[in-house]
């Protein structure tokens, strides 16, 4: 599955979820469960690639502002939530995380002091859920993944997250993410 096909799955699921009123992750599991196990593994590989593409300090800072803080685990869920927004928003965030200040769900969440906007844990488990539907075995995905992507081939190099900075420094947050900081923290003094 190439990257365009990956995003087609996401967009198709987003459209279907809106029509049937079900959560995106559930619809996506159903769509993927209609495909072959190989395609599910390829989806998982693309998901990991785009998920890893957001593993940067500036994106984490955006999550921190939106969520009123952001742990390691929450940052995993936040990146999954950005993927759930679809390709257009994903690419906007990858290019400029501060662009999230223009997303209606982010604006509403910050204004209402809700910290769950864009934190979408269940999106991380879509491939496993689809594999379970295909095989009837809740562990089948992890076994197949280990064969598909052997550990010795998938040695994680340390990610280049960009320049680290203090998320609790309001002045620095205003400098790096001016629109989100203004929404979350108020005007810069």
mmCIF file with all atom_site columns, C-alpha atoms in Angstrom:
data_model
loop_
_atom_site.group_PDB
_atom_site.id
_atom_site.type_symbol
_atom_site.label_atom_id
_atom_site.label_alt_id
_atom_site.label_comp_id
_atom_site.label_asym_id
_atom_site.label_entity_id
_atom_site.label_seq_id
_atom_site.pdbx_PDB_ins_code
_atom_site.Cartn_x
_atom_site.Cartn_y
_atom_site.Cartn_z
_atom_site.occupancy
_atom_site.B_iso_or_equiv
_atom_site.pdbx_formal_charge
_atom_site.auth_seq_id
_atom_site.auth_comp_id
_atom_site.auth_asym_id
_atom_site.auth_atom_id
_atom_site.pdbx_PDB_model_num
ATOM 1   C CA . UNK A 1 1   ? 0.000   0.000   0.000  1.00 0.00 ? 1   UNK A CA 1
ATOM 2   C CA . UNK A 1 2   ? 1.537   3.277   -1.068 1.00 0.00 ? 2   UNK A CA 1
ATOM 3   C CA . UNK A 1 3   ? 1.004   6.537   0.781  1.00 0.00 ? 3   UNK A CA 1
ATOM 4   C CA . UNK A 1 4   ? -1.800  7.688   -1.527 1.00 0.00 ? 4   UNK A CA 1
ATOM 5   C CA . UNK A 1 5   ? -3.744  4.469   -0.907 1.00 0.00 ? 5   UNK A CA 1
ATOM 6   C CA . UNK A 1 6   ? -3.182  4.875   2.833  1.00 0.00 ? 6   UNK A CA 1
ATOM 7   C CA . UNK A 1 7   ? -4.719  8.342   2.778  1.00 0.00 ? 7   UNK A CA 1
ATOM 8   C CA . UNK A 1 8   ? -7.586  7.082   0.587  1.00 0.00 ? 8   UNK A CA 1
ATOM 9   C CA . UNK A 1 9   ? -8.422  4.586   3.344  1.00 0.00 ? 9   UNK A CA 1
ATOM 10  C CA . UNK A 1 10  ? -8.391  7.339   5.939  1.00 0.00 ? 10  UNK A CA 1
ATOM 11  C CA . UNK A 1 11  ? -10.573 9.653   3.824  1.00 0.00 ? 11  UNK A CA 1
ATOM 12  C CA . UNK A 1 12  ? -13.007 6.889   2.916  1.00 0.00 ? 12  UNK A CA 1
ATOM 13  C CA . UNK A 1 13  ? -13.372 5.959   6.573  1.00 0.00 ? 13  UNK A CA 1
ATOM 14  C CA . UNK A 1 14  ? -13.834 9.620   7.548  1.00 0.00 ? 14  UNK A CA 1
ATOM 15  C CA . UNK A 1 15  ? -16.643 10.001  4.995  1.00 0.00 ? 15  UNK A CA 1
ATOM 16  C CA . UNK A 1 16  ? -18.340 6.757   6.063  1.00 0.00 ? 16  UNK A CA 1
ATOM 17  C CA . UNK A 1 17  ? -18.022 7.579   9.760  1.00 0.00 ? 17  UNK A CA 1
ATOM 18  C CA . UNK A 1 18  ? -19.747 10.926  9.212  1.00 0.00 ? 18  UNK A CA 1
ATOM 19  C CA . UNK A 1 19  ? -22.611 9.226   7.346  1.00 0.00 ? 19  UNK A CA 1
ATOM 20  C CA . UNK A 1 20  ? -23.169 6.299   9.718  1.00 0.00 ? 20  UNK A CA 1
ATOM 21  C CA . UNK A 1 21  ? -22.376 8.186   12.919 1.00 0.00 ? 21  UNK A CA 1
ATOM 22  C CA . UNK A 1 22  ? -19.751 5.733   14.133 1.00 0.00 ? 22  UNK A CA 1
ATOM 23  C CA . UNK A 1 23  ? -16.254 6.499   15.424 1.00 0.00 ? 23  UNK A CA 1
ATOM 24  C CA . UNK A 1 24  ? -13.624 6.769   12.717 1.00 0.00 ? 24  UNK A CA 1
ATOM 25  C CA . UNK A 1 25  ? -11.434 4.015   14.169 1.00 0.00 ? 25  UNK A CA 1
ATOM 26  C CA . UNK A 1 26  ? -14.333 1.516   14.112 1.00 0.00 ? 26  UNK A CA 1
ATOM 27  C CA . UNK A 1 27  ? -15.179 2.309   10.498 1.00 0.00 ? 27  UNK A CA 1
ATOM 28  C CA . UNK A 1 28  ? -11.517 2.072   9.520  1.00 0.00 ? 28  UNK A CA 1
ATOM 29  C CA . UNK A 1 29  ? -11.183 -1.325  11.224 1.00 0.00 ? 29  UNK A CA 1
ATOM 30  C CA . UNK A 1 30  ? -14.184 -2.546  9.218  1.00 0.00 ? 30  UNK A CA 1
ATOM 31  C CA . UNK A 1 31  ? -12.802 -1.235  5.930  1.00 0.00 ? 31  UNK A CA 1
ATOM 32  C CA . UNK A 1 32  ? -9.398  -2.788  6.516  1.00 0.00 ? 32  UNK A CA 1
ATOM 33  C CA . UNK A 1 33  ? -10.925 -6.101  7.598  1.00 0.00 ? 33  UNK A CA 1
ATOM 34  C CA . UNK A 1 34  ? -12.308 -6.385  4.046  1.00 0.00 ? 34  UNK A CA 1
ATOM 35  C CA . UNK A 1 35  ? -8.722  -6.414  2.717  1.00 0.00 ? 35  UNK A CA 1
ATOM 36  C CA . UNK A 1 36  ? -6.028  -9.054  2.851  1.00 0.00 ? 36  UNK A CA 1
ATOM 37  C CA . UNK A 1 37  ? -3.777  -9.511  5.882  1.00 0.00 ? 37  UNK A CA 1
ATOM 38  C CA . UNK A 1 38  ? -0.898  -8.256  3.715  1.00 0.00 ? 38  UNK A CA 1
ATOM 39  C CA . UNK A 1 39  ? -2.738  -4.994  3.041  1.00 0.00 ? 39  UNK A CA 1
ATOM 40  C CA . UNK A 1 40  ? -3.447  -4.544  6.744  1.00 0.00 ? 40  UNK A CA 1
ATOM 41  C CA . UNK A 1 41  ? 0.264   -4.932  7.465  1.00 0.00 ? 41  UNK A CA 1
ATOM 42  C CA . UNK A 1 42  ? 1.067   -2.420  4.724  1.00 0.00 ? 42  UNK A CA 1
ATOM 43  C CA . UNK A 1 43  ? -1.487  -0.005  6.231  1.00 0.00 ? 43  UNK A CA 1
ATOM 44  C CA . UNK A 1 44  ? 0.239   -0.417  9.611  1.00 0.00 ? 44  UNK A CA 1
ATOM 45  C CA . UNK A 1 45  ? 3.598   0.312   8.014  1.00 0.00 ? 45  UNK A CA 1
ATOM 46  C CA . UNK A 1 46  ? 2.310   3.525   6.393  1.00 0.00 ? 46  UNK A CA 1
ATOM 47  C CA . UNK A 1 47  ? 0.578   4.523   9.649  1.00 0.00 ? 47  UNK A CA 1
ATOM 48  C CA . UNK A 1 48  ? 3.863   4.146   11.511 1.00 0.00 ? 48  UNK A CA 1
ATOM 49  C CA . UNK A 1 49  ? 5.659   6.224   8.874  1.00 0.00 ? 49  UNK A CA 1
ATOM 50  C CA . UNK A 1 50  ? 3.257   9.163   9.033  1.00 0.00 ? 50  UNK A CA 1
ATOM 51  C CA . UNK A 1 51  ? 2.975   8.840   12.807 1.00 0.00 ? 51  UNK A CA 1
ATOM 52  C CA . UNK A 1 52  ? 6.768   8.984   13.124 1.00 0.00 ? 52  UNK A CA 1
ATOM 53  C CA . UNK A 1 53  ? 6.807   11.973  10.757 1.00 0.00 ? 53  UNK A CA 1
ATOM 54  C CA . UNK A 1 54  ? 5.144   14.039  13.489 1.00 0.00 ? 54  UNK A CA 1
ATOM 55  C CA . UNK A 1 55  ? 7.607   13.036  16.199 1.00 0.00 ? 55  UNK A CA 1
ATOM 56  C CA . UNK A 1 56  ? 9.053   16.520  16.636 1.00 0.00 ? 56  UNK A CA 1
ATOM 57  C CA . UNK A 1 57  ? 9.360   19.041  19.451 1.00 0.00 ? 57  UNK A CA 1
ATOM 58  C CA . UNK A 1 58  ? 7.286   21.682  17.676 1.00 0.00 ? 58  UNK A CA 1
ATOM 59  C CA . UNK A 1 59  ? 4.407   19.240  17.162 1.00 0.00 ? 59  UNK A CA 1
ATOM 60  C CA . UNK A 1 60  ? 4.712   18.119  20.779 1.00 0.00 ? 60  UNK A CA 1
ATOM 61  C CA . UNK A 1 61  ? 4.560   21.759  21.862 1.00 0.00 ? 61  UNK A CA 1
ATOM 62  C CA . UNK A 1 62  ? 1.333   22.162  19.887 1.00 0.00 ? 62  UNK A CA 1
ATOM 63  C CA . UNK A 1 63  ? -0.084  19.105  21.653 1.00 0.00 ? 63  UNK A CA 1
ATOM 64  C CA . UNK A 1 64  ? 1.054   20.571  24.984 1.00 0.00 ? 64  UNK A CA 1
ATOM 65  C CA . UNK A 1 65  ? -0.802  23.817  24.336 1.00 0.00 ? 65  UNK A CA 1
ATOM 66  C CA . UNK A 1 66  ? -3.936  22.100  23.054 1.00 0.00 ? 66  UNK A CA 1
ATOM 67  C CA . UNK A 1 67  ? -4.047  19.527  25.836 1.00 0.00 ? 67  UNK A CA 1
ATOM 68  C CA . UNK A 1 68  ? -2.946  21.712  28.710 1.00 0.00 ? 68  UNK A CA 1
ATOM 69  C CA . UNK A 1 69  ? 0.104   19.453  28.982 1.00 0.00 ? 69  UNK A CA 1
ATOM 70  C CA . UNK A 1 70  ? 1.140   16.325  27.113 1.00 0.00 ? 70  UNK A CA 1
ATOM 71  C CA . UNK A 1 71  ? 2.883   13.170  28.356 1.00 0.00 ? 71  UNK A CA 1
ATOM 72  C CA . UNK A 1 72  ? 4.783   10.707  26.152 1.00 0.00 ? 72  UNK A CA 1
ATOM 73  C CA . UNK A 1 73  ? 1.725   8.468   25.856 1.00 0.00 ? 73  UNK A CA 1
ATOM 74  C CA . UNK A 1 74  ? -0.557  11.394  25.150 1.00 0.00 ? 74  UNK A CA 1
ATOM 75  C CA . UNK A 1 75  ? 1.769   12.537  22.381 1.00 0.00 ? 75  UNK A CA 1
ATOM 76  C CA . UNK A 1 76  ? 1.355   9.128   20.723 1.00 0.00 ? 76  UNK A CA 1
ATOM 77  C CA . UNK A 1 77  ? -2.414  9.626   20.832 1.00 0.00 ? 77  UNK A CA 1
ATOM 78  C CA . UNK A 1 78  ? -2.157  13.219  19.628 1.00 0.00 ? 78  UNK A CA 1
ATOM 79  C CA . UNK A 1 79  ? -0.196  12.204  16.526 1.00 0.00 ? 79  UNK A CA 1
ATOM 80  C CA . UNK A 1 80  ? -2.808  9.517   15.820 1.00 0.00 ? 80  UNK A CA 1
ATOM 81  C CA . UNK A 1 81  ? -5.469  12.213  16.150 1.00 0.00 ? 81  UNK A CA 1
ATOM 82  C CA . UNK A 1 82  ? -3.709  14.412  13.606 1.00 0.00 ? 82  UNK A CA 1
ATOM 83  C CA . UNK A 1 83  ? -3.659  11.459  11.194 1.00 0.00 ? 83  UNK A CA 1
ATOM 84  C CA . UNK A 1 84  ? -7.391  11.009  11.827 1.00 0.00 ? 84  UNK A CA 1
ATOM 85  C CA . UNK A 1 85  ? -7.955  14.563  10.558 1.00 0.00 ? 85  UNK A CA 1
ATOM 86  C CA . UNK A 1 86  ? -6.943  13.391  7.082  1.00 0.00 ? 86  UNK A CA 1
ATOM 87  C CA . UNK A 1 87  ? -4.157  14.136  4.677  1.00 0.00 ? 87  UNK A CA 1
ATOM 88  C CA . UNK A 1 88  ? -4.775  17.863  4.239  1.00 0.00 ? 88  UNK A CA 1
ATOM 89  C CA . UNK A 1 89  ? -4.571  18.617  7.951  1.00 0.00 ? 89  UNK A CA 1
ATOM 90  C CA . UNK A 1 90  ? -1.748  16.148  8.471  1.00 0.00 ? 90  UNK A CA 1
ATOM 91  C CA . UNK A 1 91  ? 0.354   17.912  5.833  1.00 0.00 ? 91  UNK A CA 1
ATOM 92  C CA . UNK A 1 92  ? -0.518  21.326  7.268  1.00 0.00 ? 92  UNK A CA 1
ATOM 93  C CA . UNK A 1 93  ? 0.542   20.248  10.751 1.00 0.00 ? 93  UNK A CA 1
ATOM 94  C CA . UNK A 1 94  ? 3.713   18.582  9.450  1.00 0.00 ? 94  UNK A CA 1
ATOM 95  C CA . UNK A 1 95  ? 4.623   21.832  7.679  1.00 0.00 ? 95  UNK A CA 1
ATOM 96  C CA . UNK A 1 96  ? 3.505   24.197  10.464 1.00 0.00 ? 96  UNK A CA 1
ATOM 97  C CA . UNK A 1 97  ? 2.102   22.841  13.758 1.00 0.00 ? 97  UNK A CA 1
ATOM 98  C CA . UNK A 1 98  ? 0.815   26.316  14.658 1.00 0.00 ? 98  UNK A CA 1
ATOM 99  C CA . UNK A 1 99  ? -1.741  25.913  11.847 1.00 0.00 ? 99  UNK A CA 1
ATOM 100 C CA . UNK A 1 100 ? -3.817  23.827  14.268 1.00 0.00 ? 100 UNK A CA 1
ATOM 101 C CA . UNK A 1 101 ? -4.954  27.134  15.756 1.00 0.00 ? 101 UNK A CA 1
ATOM 102 C CA . UNK A 1 102 ? -7.265  27.300  12.743 1.00 0.00 ? 102 UNK A CA 1
ATOM 103 C CA . UNK A 1 103 ? -8.905  23.907  13.277 1.00 0.00 ? 103 UNK A CA 1
ATOM 104 C CA . UNK A 1 104 ? -12.449 24.290  14.683 1.00 0.00 ? 104 UNK A CA 1
ATOM 105 C CA . UNK A 1 105 ? -12.118 21.347  17.105 1.00 0.00 ? 105 UNK A CA 1
ATOM 106 C CA . UNK A 1 106 ? -8.927  22.809  18.550 1.00 0.00 ? 106 UNK A CA 1
ATOM 107 C CA . UNK A 1 107 ? -10.407 26.292  18.948 1.00 0.00 ? 107 UNK A CA 1
ATOM 108 C CA . UNK A 1 108 ? -13.525 24.884  20.628 1.00 0.00 ? 108 UNK A CA 1
ATOM 109 C CA . UNK A 1 109 ? -11.561 22.597  22.947 1.00 0.00 ? 109 UNK A CA 1
ATOM 110 C CA . UNK A 1 110 ? -9.241  25.362  24.098 1.00 0.00 ? 110 UNK A CA 1
ATOM 111 C CA . UNK A 1 111 ? -12.087 27.834  24.606 1.00 0.00 ? 111 UNK A CA 1
ATOM 112 C CA . UNK A 1 112 ? -14.078 25.274  26.609 1.00 0.00 ? 112 UNK A CA 1
ATOM 113 C CA . UNK A 1 113 ? -10.996 24.066  28.532 1.00 0.00 ? 113 UNK A CA 1
ATOM 114 C CA . UNK A 1 114 ? -11.363 20.515  27.253 1.00 0.00 ? 114 UNK A CA 1
ATOM 115 C CA . UNK A 1 115 ? -8.104  18.667  26.785 1.00 0.00 ? 115 UNK A CA 1
ATOM 116 C CA . UNK A 1 116 ? -9.213  15.772  24.585 1.00 0.00 ? 116 UNK A CA 1
ATOM 117 C CA . UNK A 1 117 ? -9.168  17.481  21.178 1.00 0.00 ? 117 UNK A CA 1
ATOM 118 C CA . UNK A 1 118 ? -7.097  15.475  18.712 1.00 0.00 ? 118 UNK A CA 1
ATOM 119 C CA . UNK A 1 119 ? -5.963  12.911  21.287 1.00 0.00 ? 119 UNK A CA 1
ATOM 120 C CA . UNK A 1 120 ? -7.281  9.735   19.622 1.00 0.00 ? 120 UNK A CA 1
ATOM 121 C CA . UNK A 1 121 ? -5.796  6.629   21.241 1.00 0.00 ? 121 UNK A CA 1
ATOM 122 C CA . UNK A 1 122 ? -7.958  4.085   19.393 1.00 0.00 ? 122 UNK A CA 1
ATOM 123 C CA . UNK A 1 123 ? -6.517  5.124   16.018 1.00 0.00 ? 123 UNK A CA 1
ATOM 124 C CA . UNK A 1 124 ? -3.267  3.476   17.143 1.00 0.00 ? 124 UNK A CA 1
ATOM 125 C CA . UNK A 1 125 ? -4.953  0.057   17.257 1.00 0.00 ? 125 UNK A CA 1
ATOM 126 C CA . UNK A 1 126 ? -6.802  -0.022  13.938 1.00 0.00 ? 126 UNK A CA 1
ATOM 127 C CA . UNK A 1 127 ? -4.481  -2.502  12.208 1.00 0.00 ? 127 UNK A CA 1
ATOM 128 C CA . UNK A 1 128 ? -4.612  -4.881  15.157 1.00 0.00 ? 128 UNK A CA 1
ATOM 129 C CA . UNK A 1 129 ? -8.402  -4.661  15.276 1.00 0.00 ? 129 UNK A CA 1
ATOM 130 C CA . UNK A 1 130 ? -8.715  -5.359  11.558 1.00 0.00 ? 130 UNK A CA 1
ATOM 131 C CA . UNK A 1 131 ? -6.347  -8.307  11.826 1.00 0.00 ? 131 UNK A CA 1
ATOM 132 C CA . UNK A 1 132 ? -8.387  -9.723  14.704 1.00 0.00 ? 132 UNK A CA 1
ATOM 133 C CA . UNK A 1 133 ? -11.564 -9.503  12.602 1.00 0.00 ? 133 UNK A CA 1
ATOM 134 C CA . UNK A 1 134 ? -9.788  -11.260 9.736  1.00 0.00 ? 134 UNK A CA 1
ATOM 135 C CA . UNK A 1 135 ? -8.284  -14.053 11.830 1.00 0.00 ? 135 UNK A CA 1
ATOM 136 C CA . UNK A 1 136 ? -10.368 -14.299 14.982 1.00 0.00 ? 136 UNK A CA 1
ATOM 137 C CA . UNK A 1 137 ? -7.136  -14.124 16.977 1.00 0.00 ? 137 UNK A CA 1
ATOM 138 C CA . UNK A 1 138 ? -6.312  -11.050 19.056 1.00 0.00 ? 138 UNK A CA 1
ATOM 139 C CA . UNK A 1 139 ? -2.570  -11.839 18.938 1.00 0.00 ? 139 UNK A CA 1
ATOM 140 C CA . UNK A 1 140 ? -2.387  -12.573 15.199 1.00 0.00 ? 140 UNK A CA 1
ATOM 141 C CA . UNK A 1 141 ? -1.423  -9.042  14.217 1.00 0.00 ? 141 UNK A CA 1
ATOM 142 C CA . UNK A 1 142 ? 1.604   -8.930  16.505 1.00 0.00 ? 142 UNK A CA 1
ATOM 143 C CA . UNK A 1 143 ? 2.833   -12.298 15.276 1.00 0.00 ? 143 UNK A CA 1
ATOM 144 C CA . UNK A 1 144 ? 2.337   -11.294 11.632 1.00 0.00 ? 144 UNK A CA 1
ATOM 145 C CA . UNK A 1 145 ? 3.943   -7.897  12.268 1.00 0.00 ? 145 UNK A CA 1
ATOM 146 C CA . UNK A 1 146 ? 7.021   -9.562  13.770 1.00 0.00 ? 146 UNK A CA 1
ATOM 147 C CA . UNK A 1 147 ? 7.385   -11.631 10.593 1.00 0.00 ? 147 UNK A CA 1
ATOM 148 C CA . UNK A 1 148 ? 6.594   -8.716  8.279  1.00 0.00 ? 148 UNK A CA 1
ATOM 149 C CA . UNK A 1 149 ? 8.937   -6.276  9.966  1.00 0.00 ? 149 UNK A CA 1
ATOM 150 C CA . UNK A 1 150 ? 11.643  -8.337  11.715 1.00 0.00 ? 150 UNK A CA 1
ATOM 151 C CA . UNK A 1 151 ? 13.368  -6.599  14.624 1.00 0.00 ? 151 UNK A CA 1
ATOM 152 C CA . UNK A 1 152 ? 16.824  -6.752  13.045 1.00 0.00 ? 152 UNK A CA 1
ATOM 153 C CA . UNK A 1 153 ? 15.540  -4.912  9.961  1.00 0.00 ? 153 UNK A CA 1
ATOM 154 C CA . UNK A 1 154 ? 13.650  -2.315  11.972 1.00 0.00 ? 154 UNK A CA 1
ATOM 155 C CA . UNK A 1 155 ? 16.379  -0.812  14.109 1.00 0.00 ? 155 UNK A CA 1
ATOM 156 C CA . UNK A 1 156 ? 15.125  2.566   15.234 1.00 0.00 ? 156 UNK A CA 1
ATOM 157 C CA . UNK A 1 157 ? 17.643  5.320   14.749 1.00 0.00 ? 157 UNK A CA 1
ATOM 158 C CA . UNK A 1 158 ? 17.306  8.182   17.151 1.00 0.00 ? 158 UNK A CA 1
ATOM 159 C CA . UNK A 1 159 ? 14.751  10.538  15.670 1.00 0.00 ? 159 UNK A CA 1
ATOM 160 C CA . UNK A 1 160 ? 15.679  14.085  14.750 1.00 0.00 ? 160 UNK A CA 1
ATOM 161 C CA . UNK A 1 161 ? 13.016  15.936  16.664 1.00 0.00 ? 161 UNK A CA 1
ATOM 162 C CA . UNK A 1 162 ? 14.393  19.366  15.906 1.00 0.00 ? 162 UNK A CA 1
ATOM 163 C CA . UNK A 1 163 ? 15.351  21.853  18.578 1.00 0.00 ? 163 UNK A CA 1
ATOM 164 C CA . UNK A 1 164 ? 14.122  21.109  22.090 1.00 0.00 ? 164 UNK A CA 1
ATOM 165 C CA . UNK A 1 165 ? 12.631  23.991  24.070 1.00 0.00 ? 165 UNK A CA 1
ATOM 166 C CA . UNK A 1 166 ? 10.778  24.637  27.322 1.00 0.00 ? 166 UNK A CA 1
ATOM 167 C CA . UNK A 1 167 ? 7.034   24.171  26.881 1.00 0.00 ? 167 UNK A CA 1
ATOM 168 C CA . UNK A 1 168 ? 6.435   25.952  30.194 1.00 0.00 ? 168 UNK A CA 1
ATOM 169 C CA . UNK A 1 169 ? 8.160   29.125  28.964 1.00 0.00 ? 169 UNK A CA 1
ATOM 170 C CA . UNK A 1 170 ? 5.204   31.211  27.784 1.00 0.00 ? 170 UNK A CA 1
ATOM 171 C CA . UNK A 1 171 ? 7.426   33.665  25.929 1.00 0.00 ? 171 UNK A CA 1
ATOM 172 C CA . UNK A 1 172 ? 9.122   30.841  24.017 1.00 0.00 ? 172 UNK A CA 1
ATOM 173 C CA . UNK A 1 173 ? 5.766   29.231  23.186 1.00 0.00 ? 173 UNK A CA 1
ATOM 174 C CA . UNK A 1 174 ? 4.460   32.571  21.900 1.00 0.00 ? 174 UNK A CA 1
ATOM 175 C CA . UNK A 1 175 ? 7.569   32.928  19.750 1.00 0.00 ? 175 UNK A CA 1
ATOM 176 C CA . UNK A 1 176 ? 7.415   29.414  18.279 1.00 0.00 ? 176 UNK A CA 1
ATOM 177 C CA . UNK A 1 177 ? 3.645   28.818  18.101 1.00 0.00 ? 177 UNK A CA 1
ATOM 178 C CA . UNK A 1 178 ? 2.120   32.307  18.211 1.00 0.00 ? 178 UNK A CA 1
ATOM 179 C CA . UNK A 1 179 ? -1.427  31.420  17.178 1.00 0.00 ? 179 UNK A CA 1
ATOM 180 C CA . UNK A 1 180 ? -1.826  28.382  19.428 1.00 0.00 ? 180 UNK A CA 1
ATOM 181 C CA . UNK A 1 181 ? -0.109  30.155  22.315 1.00 0.00 ? 181 UNK A CA 1
ATOM 182 C CA . UNK A 1 182 ? -2.451  33.133  21.990 1.00 0.00 ? 182 UNK A CA 1
ATOM 183 C CA . UNK A 1 183 ? -5.461  30.779  21.988 1.00 0.00 ? 183 UNK A CA 1
ATOM 184 C CA . UNK A 1 184 ? -4.208  28.717  24.920 1.00 0.00 ? 184 UNK A CA 1
ATOM 185 C CA . UNK A 1 185 ? -2.218  31.167  27.033 1.00 0.00 ? 185 UNK A CA 1
ATOM 186 C CA . UNK A 1 186 ? -3.710  34.498  26.028 1.00 0.00 ? 186 UNK A CA 1
ATOM 187 C CA . UNK A 1 187 ? -1.833  37.480  24.597 1.00 0.00 ? 187 UNK A CA 1
ATOM 188 C CA . UNK A 1 188 ? 1.907   37.635  25.086 1.00 0.00 ? 188 UNK A CA 1
ATOM 189 C CA . UNK A 1 189 ? 2.831   40.169  27.747 1.00 0.00 ? 189 UNK A CA 1
#
